[in-house]
Structure formats: C-alpha cells, structure tokens
Short mmCIF file of C-alpha atoms in Angstrom, two decimals:
data_model
loop_
_atom_site.label_atom_id
_atom_site.label_comp_id
_atom_site.label_asym_id
_atom_site.label_seq_id
_atom_site.Cartn_x
_atom_site.Cartn_y
_atom_site.Cartn_z
CA MET A 2 12.66 -40.40 8.38
CA LEU A 3 13.94 -39.93 4.85
CA ARG A 4 18.61 -40.41 4.78
CA ILE A 5 19.38 -38.13 1.53
CA LYS A 6 22.75 -39.61 0.70
CA ASN A 7 23.80 -36.24 -1.32
CA LYS A 8 25.52 -33.64 0.79
CA THR A 9 23.26 -30.63 -1.31
CA ALA A 10 19.49 -32.91 -1.15
CA SER A 11 17.12 -31.77 1.57
CA MET A 12 13.62 -32.57 2.12
CA GLY A 13 10.94 -32.74 4.50
CA ALA A 14 8.22 -35.95 5.93
CA ILE A 15 6.23 -36.37 3.97
CA ALA A 16 2.49 -37.03 4.29
CA LEU A 17 1.74 -41.57 4.98
CA SER A 18 -1.36 -41.01 3.49
CA LEU A 19 -0.54 -40.39 -0.24
CA THR A 20 0.55 -44.02 -0.73
CA LEU A 21 -3.55 -44.70 -0.18
CA LEU A 22 -3.49 -42.89 -3.84
CA PHE A 23 -2.17 -45.55 -5.95
CA THR A 24 -4.76 -48.34 -6.20
CA GLY A 25 -8.17 -49.35 -7.62
CA CYS A 26 -9.97 -52.22 -8.13
CA GLY A 27 -8.61 -56.07 -9.28
CA SER A 28 -9.63 -59.64 -9.54
CA LYS A 29 -8.46 -62.32 -6.99
CA THR A 30 -5.45 -64.83 -8.37
CA GLU A 31 -4.08 -67.90 -6.78
CA PRO A 32 -0.58 -67.87 -4.83
CA THR A 33 2.50 -69.17 -6.32
CA ALA A 34 5.61 -70.91 -4.52
CA ALA A 35 9.32 -69.90 -5.42
CA GLY A 36 9.76 -70.72 -9.26
CA SER A 37 6.30 -69.97 -10.50
CA ALA A 38 5.08 -66.80 -11.29
CA PRO A 39 1.34 -64.79 -10.60
CA ALA A 40 -1.58 -65.91 -13.18
CA ALA A 41 -1.38 -63.21 -15.62
CA THR A 42 -4.09 -60.62 -16.03
CA LYS A 43 -5.92 -58.81 -18.78
CA GLU A 44 -4.32 -55.82 -17.77
CA SER A 45 -0.64 -56.98 -17.64
CA THR A 46 -1.26 -59.30 -20.28
CA ALA A 47 -1.69 -56.12 -22.86
CA ALA A 48 0.96 -55.18 -25.61
CA ALA A 49 4.13 -52.68 -24.26
CA THR A 50 4.88 -50.00 -26.04
CA PRO A 51 8.97 -48.33 -24.92
CA THR A 52 8.91 -45.31 -23.88
CA PRO A 53 11.30 -42.71 -26.42
CA ALA A 54 14.30 -42.14 -23.77
CA PRO A 55 15.13 -38.19 -23.49
CA ALA A 56 18.17 -36.36 -24.26
CA LYS A 57 20.39 -37.80 -21.73
CA SER A 58 21.93 -34.93 -19.11
CA THR A 59 25.11 -35.24 -17.52
CA GLU A 60 23.43 -34.64 -13.48
CA PRO A 61 23.96 -37.33 -10.96
CA LEU A 62 21.73 -40.27 -11.20
CA THR A 63 19.44 -39.94 -8.60
CA VAL A 64 17.79 -43.40 -7.47
CA TYR A 65 14.95 -43.83 -4.03
CA LEU A 66 15.50 -47.40 -2.65
CA ASN A 67 14.96 -48.34 1.28
CA ASP A 68 18.01 -50.24 1.61
CA PHE A 69 21.25 -51.03 0.79
CA ASP A 70 21.63 -47.85 0.36
CA GLU A 71 25.07 -48.08 2.67
CA ILE A 72 26.24 -49.35 -0.51
CA ILE A 73 25.34 -49.42 -3.43
CA GLY A 74 26.78 -46.56 -4.14
CA PRO A 75 30.50 -47.20 -4.45
CA MET A 76 29.39 -50.61 -5.80
CA PHE A 77 27.93 -49.03 -8.66
CA GLU A 78 30.50 -45.65 -8.70
CA LYS A 79 33.40 -48.04 -9.39
CA ALA A 80 31.98 -49.95 -12.24
CA SER A 81 30.68 -48.14 -13.69
CA GLY A 82 32.06 -44.18 -13.56
CA TYR A 83 28.95 -42.69 -13.34
CA LYS A 84 28.04 -40.38 -9.83
CA LEU A 85 25.14 -41.83 -7.90
CA ASN A 86 22.00 -39.43 -5.76
CA ILE A 87 20.75 -41.98 -3.32
CA VAL A 88 17.55 -41.04 -1.26
CA SER A 89 16.52 -44.05 1.09
CA GLY A 90 13.74 -43.90 3.41
CA ASN A 91 10.59 -46.77 4.81
CA GLY A 92 8.33 -48.01 1.61
CA ALA A 93 5.23 -45.45 3.45
CA GLU A 94 8.18 -42.60 2.57
CA ILE A 95 9.24 -43.52 -0.49
CA MET A 96 6.37 -43.76 -2.27
CA SER A 97 5.14 -41.16 -0.94
CA ARG A 98 7.55 -38.61 -1.73
CA ILE A 99 6.93 -40.50 -5.68
CA GLU A 100 3.76 -39.02 -5.74
CA ALA A 101 4.48 -36.20 -4.32
CA GLU A 102 6.48 -35.33 -7.27
CA LYS A 103 4.48 -37.47 -10.07
CA GLY A 104 4.07 -34.06 -12.46
CA ASN A 105 8.08 -33.23 -11.44
CA PRO A 106 9.81 -36.46 -10.38
CA HIS A 107 13.49 -35.93 -9.11
CA TRP A 108 14.20 -39.16 -9.13
CA ASP A 109 16.11 -41.38 -12.20
CA VAL A 110 15.46 -45.79 -10.55
CA VAL A 111 13.26 -46.48 -7.77
CA TRP A 112 14.74 -49.79 -6.30
CA MET A 113 12.52 -50.86 -3.10
CA ASP A 114 10.91 -54.31 -1.90
CA ALA A 115 6.97 -53.11 -3.00
CA MET A 116 6.56 -54.98 -6.00
CA PRO A 117 3.06 -54.21 -5.52
CA SER A 118 3.60 -50.68 -5.07
CA ILE A 119 6.25 -50.52 -8.17
CA HIS A 120 3.82 -52.09 -10.12
CA GLN A 121 0.99 -49.84 -9.64
CA LEU A 122 2.98 -47.11 -10.47
CA GLY A 123 3.61 -49.51 -14.22
CA LYS A 124 -0.27 -48.50 -14.29
CA ASN A 125 -0.16 -45.70 -13.93
CA GLY A 126 2.17 -44.63 -16.61
CA GLN A 127 5.40 -43.19 -14.36
CA LEU A 128 7.69 -45.96 -15.84
CA LEU A 129 9.94 -47.10 -18.52
CA GLU A 130 7.82 -49.34 -20.84
CA GLY A 131 9.12 -51.88 -23.50
CA TRP A 132 13.18 -52.35 -22.81
CA SER A 133 15.24 -55.51 -21.92
CA PRO A 134 18.21 -55.54 -19.54
CA LYS A 135 21.05 -56.87 -22.17
CA ASN A 136 21.75 -59.28 -18.57
CA VAL A 137 17.98 -60.64 -18.49
CA ASP A 138 18.68 -63.83 -20.03
CA GLY A 139 20.64 -64.62 -17.34
CA LEU A 140 17.63 -64.24 -14.56
CA THR A 141 16.18 -67.37 -12.46
CA ASP A 142 13.31 -68.77 -14.00
CA PHE A 143 11.59 -67.05 -10.89
CA ALA A 144 12.04 -63.77 -11.05
CA LYS A 145 11.50 -63.86 -15.54
CA LYS A 146 7.81 -65.08 -14.70
CA LEU A 147 8.02 -61.98 -12.60
CA ILE A 148 8.20 -59.79 -14.85
CA PRO A 149 5.84 -57.57 -16.51
CA ALA A 150 4.34 -57.69 -20.14
CA ASN A 151 5.30 -54.41 -20.56
CA LYS A 152 8.18 -54.53 -19.14
CA SER A 153 8.46 -51.74 -16.60
CA TYR A 154 10.06 -53.57 -13.45
CA TYR A 155 12.84 -56.26 -12.75
CA ALA A 156 12.99 -58.21 -10.22
CA THR A 157 16.35 -58.28 -8.40
CA GLY A 158 15.77 -60.72 -5.54
CA ALA A 159 13.08 -61.90 -2.92
CA HIS A 160 13.04 -62.50 0.75
CA ALA A 161 10.56 -63.57 3.59
CA ALA A 162 8.92 -60.08 4.13
CA SER A 163 8.17 -62.78 7.16
CA VAL A 164 9.12 -65.41 9.03
CA LEU A 165 8.24 -66.60 12.79
CA ILE A 166 10.58 -66.65 14.56
CA TYR A 167 10.04 -67.36 19.03
CA ASN A 168 11.85 -66.63 22.18
CA THR A 169 13.56 -69.76 23.40
CA LYS A 170 14.02 -68.15 26.96
CA ALA A 171 10.12 -68.15 27.09
CA ILE A 172 8.61 -71.09 24.76
CA ASP A 173 9.53 -74.83 24.55
CA ALA A 174 10.76 -76.14 20.52
CA ALA A 175 7.37 -78.54 21.01
CA LYS A 176 5.23 -75.56 21.87
CA ALA A 177 6.30 -73.14 19.04
CA PRO A 178 4.15 -71.46 16.18
CA LYS A 179 4.62 -74.01 13.54
CA THR A 180 1.92 -72.44 10.92
CA TRP A 181 0.49 -68.42 10.14
CA SER A 182 -2.57 -70.11 11.70
CA ASP A 183 -1.50 -70.69 14.74
CA LEU A 184 -0.65 -66.96 15.51
CA SER A 185 -4.73 -66.44 16.26
CA LYS A 186 -4.40 -69.41 19.76
CA PRO A 187 -4.85 -68.81 23.24
CA GLU A 188 -1.32 -68.95 24.32
CA PHE A 189 -0.26 -66.41 22.35
CA LYS A 190 -2.56 -64.18 23.80
CA ASN A 191 -0.31 -61.11 23.91
CA ILE A 192 2.59 -61.94 22.98
CA VAL A 193 2.54 -61.48 19.70
CA GLY A 194 4.17 -58.47 17.05
CA MET A 195 4.35 -58.12 13.48
CA ALA A 196 5.26 -54.19 11.45
CA ASP A 197 2.79 -52.13 10.47
CA PRO A 198 1.80 -52.91 6.12
CA ALA A 199 1.10 -49.37 5.77
CA VAL A 200 4.68 -48.34 6.89
CA ALA A 201 7.41 -51.19 6.40
CA ALA A 202 7.61 -52.23 2.48
CA PRO A 203 8.56 -55.88 3.28
CA ALA A 204 4.99 -55.96 5.72
CA TYR A 205 2.26 -55.69 3.20
CA PRO A 206 3.49 -58.26 0.58
CA PHE A 207 3.14 -60.14 3.61
CA VAL A 208 -0.31 -59.13 4.10
CA ALA A 209 -1.32 -59.19 1.06
CA TRP A 210 -0.40 -62.78 0.52
CA PHE A 211 -2.46 -63.92 2.87
CA PHE A 212 -5.91 -61.63 1.36
CA ASN A 213 -5.06 -63.14 -1.92
CA ASN A 214 -4.81 -66.93 -1.18
CA GLN A 215 -7.71 -66.49 0.83
CA GLY A 216 -9.40 -63.60 -1.03
CA MET A 217 -10.76 -60.54 0.62
CA ASP A 218 -13.77 -61.75 3.00
CA GLY A 219 -11.21 -64.19 4.03
CA GLY A 220 -8.30 -62.65 4.61
CA LYS A 221 -9.73 -60.66 6.44
CA LYS A 222 -11.63 -63.22 8.86
CA TYR A 223 -7.74 -64.31 9.25
CA PHE A 224 -6.17 -60.87 10.59
CA ASP A 225 -9.16 -60.45 12.15
CA SER A 226 -8.74 -63.26 14.63
CA VAL A 227 -4.74 -62.23 15.23
CA LEU A 228 -5.46 -58.91 16.12
CA ALA A 229 -7.80 -60.07 18.14
CA ASN A 230 -5.58 -62.38 19.67
CA GLY A 231 -3.33 -59.33 20.75
CA VAL A 232 -1.07 -58.92 18.08
CA LYS A 233 1.08 -55.74 18.34
CA VAL A 234 1.72 -54.14 14.95
CA TYR A 235 5.24 -52.16 15.13
CA PRO A 236 6.30 -49.16 12.51
CA LYS A 237 9.04 -50.94 10.98
CA ASN A 238 10.42 -54.86 11.31
CA PRO A 239 13.43 -53.08 14.03
CA ASN A 240 11.45 -52.13 16.17
CA VAL A 241 10.13 -55.77 15.81
CA SER A 242 13.10 -57.34 16.69
CA THR A 243 13.92 -54.66 19.65
CA ALA A 244 10.42 -56.28 21.02
CA LEU A 245 11.40 -59.48 21.29
CA THR A 246 14.75 -59.48 22.42
CA GLY A 247 13.15 -56.41 24.95
CA GLY A 248 10.39 -59.51 26.63
CA GLU A 249 7.55 -57.31 24.97
CA ILE A 250 6.22 -59.83 23.22
CA LYS A 251 7.68 -63.21 22.72
CA VAL A 252 6.52 -64.13 19.35
CA ALA A 253 7.22 -62.28 16.24
CA ALA A 254 5.58 -62.80 12.81
CA LEU A 255 9.58 -60.88 11.09
CA GLN A 256 11.79 -59.80 8.22
CA GLU A 257 13.49 -62.67 6.97
CA SER A 258 16.45 -60.31 7.73
CA ASN A 259 16.33 -59.17 11.20
CA ALA A 260 15.44 -62.65 11.69
CA TYR A 261 18.69 -64.12 11.11
CA ILE A 262 20.76 -61.50 12.46
CA MET A 263 19.39 -61.29 15.57
CA LYS A 264 20.47 -65.55 15.49
CA ASN A 265 23.76 -64.16 14.61
CA LYS A 266 23.91 -61.82 17.40
CA LYS A 267 23.27 -64.87 19.37
CA GLU A 268 20.10 -64.08 20.84
CA PRO A 269 17.69 -66.47 22.65
CA VAL A 270 15.40 -66.56 19.59
CA GLU A 271 14.81 -69.84 17.33
CA ILE A 272 13.62 -68.87 13.43
CA VAL A 273 10.07 -71.34 11.65
CA TRP A 274 9.30 -71.52 7.88
CA PRO A 275 5.64 -72.46 8.26
CA GLU A 276 5.19 -75.56 5.50
CA GLU A 277 2.59 -73.36 3.86
CA GLY A 278 5.27 -71.20 2.87
CA ALA A 279 6.40 -67.65 3.60
CA PRO A 280 5.02 -64.75 1.74
CA ALA A 281 8.31 -62.36 -0.27
CA SER A 282 9.14 -59.70 -1.06
CA VAL A 283 10.28 -58.80 -4.30
CA ARG A 284 12.36 -55.95 -4.48
CA VAL A 285 12.83 -55.15 -8.16
CA ALA A 286 14.47 -51.79 -10.28
CA ALA A 287 12.20 -49.76 -12.23
CA ILE A 288 13.53 -46.44 -14.28
CA GLN A 289 10.96 -43.33 -14.57
CA LYS A 290 10.21 -42.66 -17.76
CA GLN A 291 11.30 -39.36 -18.51
CA THR A 292 14.95 -39.53 -16.93
CA LYS A 293 17.28 -37.54 -18.18
CA ASN A 294 19.75 -40.46 -17.32
CA MET A 295 18.88 -42.85 -19.21
CA ASP A 296 22.21 -44.34 -20.12
CA ALA A 297 22.75 -44.06 -16.68
CA ALA A 298 19.64 -45.65 -15.25
CA LYS A 299 19.51 -48.92 -17.39
CA ALA A 300 23.19 -49.42 -16.67
CA PHE A 301 21.87 -48.90 -13.03
CA VAL A 302 19.72 -52.12 -13.88
CA GLU A 303 22.08 -54.04 -15.35
CA PHE A 304 24.06 -54.07 -12.53
CA ILE A 305 21.81 -54.23 -10.00
CA LEU A 306 20.65 -57.39 -12.30
CA ASP A 307 24.51 -58.86 -12.41
CA PRO A 308 25.96 -62.02 -10.67
CA LYS A 309 28.26 -59.98 -8.90
CA THR A 310 26.38 -57.45 -7.48
CA GLN A 311 24.14 -59.92 -6.01
CA GLN A 312 26.51 -62.08 -4.74
CA GLU A 313 28.36 -59.09 -2.99
CA LEU A 314 24.76 -58.22 -1.53
CA ILE A 315 25.01 -61.05 0.19
CA ASP A 316 28.41 -60.78 1.44
CA LYS A 317 28.53 -57.85 2.02
CA GLY A 318 25.09 -56.13 2.42
CA GLU A 319 22.78 -55.27 5.85
CA GLU A 320 19.59 -56.92 4.42
CA SER A 321 21.60 -60.42 2.81
CA TYR A 322 19.04 -62.82 3.70
CA PHE A 323 17.28 -63.27 -0.30
CA GLU A 324 17.09 -65.38 -2.95
CA PRO A 325 18.69 -63.52 -5.11
CA SER A 326 17.57 -63.22 -9.39
CA ALA A 327 20.64 -64.04 -10.83
CA LYS A 328 21.51 -67.48 -11.75
CA GLY A 329 24.84 -68.42 -10.09
CA VAL A 330 24.88 -67.03 -7.16
CA THR A 331 24.75 -67.97 -3.62
CA ALA A 332 22.34 -67.42 -0.94
CA LYS A 333 23.43 -67.35 2.39
CA LYS A 334 24.30 -70.66 3.93
CA ASP A 335 22.56 -70.37 7.42
CA ARG A 336 19.89 -69.80 4.73
CA ALA A 337 17.36 -72.44 5.47
CA ALA A 338 17.30 -75.35 2.68
CA ASN A 339 12.93 -75.91 3.52
CA ALA A 340 12.86 -71.12 3.05
CA LYS A 341 9.29 -71.73 0.74
CA LEU A 342 8.34 -68.62 -0.61
CA VAL A 343 5.00 -67.41 -1.62
CA VAL A 344 3.65 -64.77 -3.75
CA ALA A 345 1.05 -62.36 -3.92
CA ASP A 346 -0.07 -62.07 -7.95
CA PRO A 347 1.49 -58.27 -7.88
CA GLU A 348 -1.59 -56.88 -10.24
CA TRP A 349 -4.24 -58.49 -7.35
CA ALA A 350 -2.24 -56.68 -4.70
CA ALA A 351 -1.28 -53.72 -5.98
CA SER A 352 -4.82 -52.94 -6.96
CA HIS A 353 -5.94 -53.52 -3.54
CA GLU A 354 -3.42 -52.05 -1.24
CA ALA A 355 -5.40 -49.52 -0.85
CA GLU A 356 -8.08 -50.91 0.44
CA ILE A 357 -6.02 -52.83 2.46
CA LYS A 358 -3.71 -50.86 4.21
CA THR A 359 -7.22 -48.66 5.52
CA TRP A 360 -8.54 -51.59 6.86
CA PHE A 361 -5.75 -52.93 8.79
CA ALA A 362 -5.44 -49.23 10.02
CA ASP A 363 -8.58 -48.66 11.12
CA LYS A 364 -8.53 -52.60 12.81
CA ALA A 365 -4.79 -52.15 14.09
CA VAL A 366 -5.57 -49.01 16.24
CA LYS A 367 -8.57 -50.46 17.72
#
C-alpha cells in the first residue's frame, strides 16, 4: 500500500492494470554492461525542446518514490530549506497513480528505479525536457550515457535488479546455480523464487533484459523454461527473501540490497553474480513539466546527483547497495568487486513493457 509522508495527504489503492497504458511498440537493441550505454533509437535522438518553467509556488515539493523515504526528506530539507512531501509505494502503485493523475498531476518529481516506465513518461510529454543539472558533469561515464537526448531524466544510481542467491543449508556451493540458464535445470525444479515484474519496480528491468537481449521469442522461450520448472512468483522482493529464509524456496533471483541484507543478518545464504552479468535496475529522477515548484524540483534533482548525498544514501539508506552515478562515491565495501551490471535499452524496454508484463502475468497465473 502507498505510504504518504504528509499529514494532510491521503489516497486509496489504484488498480495495477493502469500501468499497462504506458507503452507501444519498439525494436530490439543489444544489451550493455556497466560503463556502456544502450544504442540510441530514432525517437531517443530527437532534438530536445526546453519546457518553459511555470510560476514558482510556495507549496511543499511533492516527490513520488519507492525507496529512501526514511531518510531523504530530512536530508533535503536541511540542505535546501525547501519543504518536502513524500509519497511512497511500490513501482506499480506509483506508476498507476501518475497515470490516474495524468490530467491533473499532483506530483513534482518522480524518483524511482523504473527507468523504462519513466522513459515512457517522457515520450508521453509529461516530463520537463531540455534541462541540465548544474552538477551533470560530475556524473560517471556510465550515468552520462543513460541521459536521454531530450534530457527528461537523470540516473542517480543502478543496482542489480536480481542476483542469484541460494540457501547454503540446502545446496552445496558446487551445486549452486552459476548462470541464469541454470534456473531451468531439473535439480532446481519447484525451489526457485522471484519477484513479480508487474508489481515490484526492479523486477521489470530484470525480465526486460532477457527479452531485449534474446529477442521477444528468445525471452519467451527462456521464461517458459523457468516457469515450467516451477518458479514461484512473489509480489515483491522482501516476500522472496522471506520465502528463502522460511524454506519455501531454496534459490532465488533477488534484488541485490535484499540479498546483502540477508547476508548481513547472518542468514545461511550465499550470493552469486552470474558471469554474463546481473540485469540492472536504474534509479532515475524526472521533473513533472507543469510543476509550480520548478526551482525546488531542480534543486532536488541536483541534490540527489550530488556525491555527498549519494554517499550518505549508501552509508545510511535501506537500499544502500548500488552503483552510484556521481564520481567520487564509494560503494559498499562488501559489494562484490565483480558486480557486473547489464542494462536493457530504455527505449526498447519502455515500448515493450505492456506486452512483456501481460505475457508474463498470463504465464505466471497458469
């Protein structure tokens, strides 16, 4: 359920099916590893036209997000003097709310690890375009290559949408899965779990990479084999963690912060980064083009692109395992040195989001 960090705000649950309204059709591109970027498409290379800034408002800045709600408010208010309203929820809830408010947006900034969905907002003309943060030159090469041509959003970090993790009491290291293809092997039948790509924000970038990498037919073939092998699909990554510690499953494709939290709690688990790479979930920030809080919105984006802010998120945040987008930031010391990330092209992933989520939902239900 959505959590609203403002005493005067309230809202009900919004149908998940609204998330399927965002997408159209696209073409396949090759996957990329950390340090590289997806190939540009005709639409993504179109000239950007700056959006005029509406009048400034004295109202608090409203930010829609799915993580870091426990610390980002006080951090930003202390640094900037701007007041902040935070509306938090899972990926499906936030995107459904944005769609429901399309004619009368209540948000100023969206900050979430759902780059394909936010890319689609830009294609739909809902985001501020043509603006560059003052500190954009301080971004890593990896982050700079993820900036769309219309400059409608900026990456604030990337993490593994899923790594492999297994229960060491049930599986020996020698027999543990090493690659994504291992999840369809007979020895892992009915003992694997993963998060639902239609609900959990990082889960769609995870599945999208396989479809983008292997083509729609190849992606369907891969997940057909995994689902036929009895994989259990849970709403969110914390549900997957609970199933793994409870013995309901013995292996999982799990978002990396959740995986490392389990390790830090001394749970009997081990993490495996597949050699082919872990599909990345890129957290991006975008500004609603009609916001009346333009100055505060720009200040917020520049704040979360600041290396000091990103370091504090890594040092103190609950979702602290990620590859920062700002130069000079140190990732968690226990994060694997060989943490290879691969990224689905955001244009392709945005264009195929409805199709993939619908296909996956139909298969998972069966």
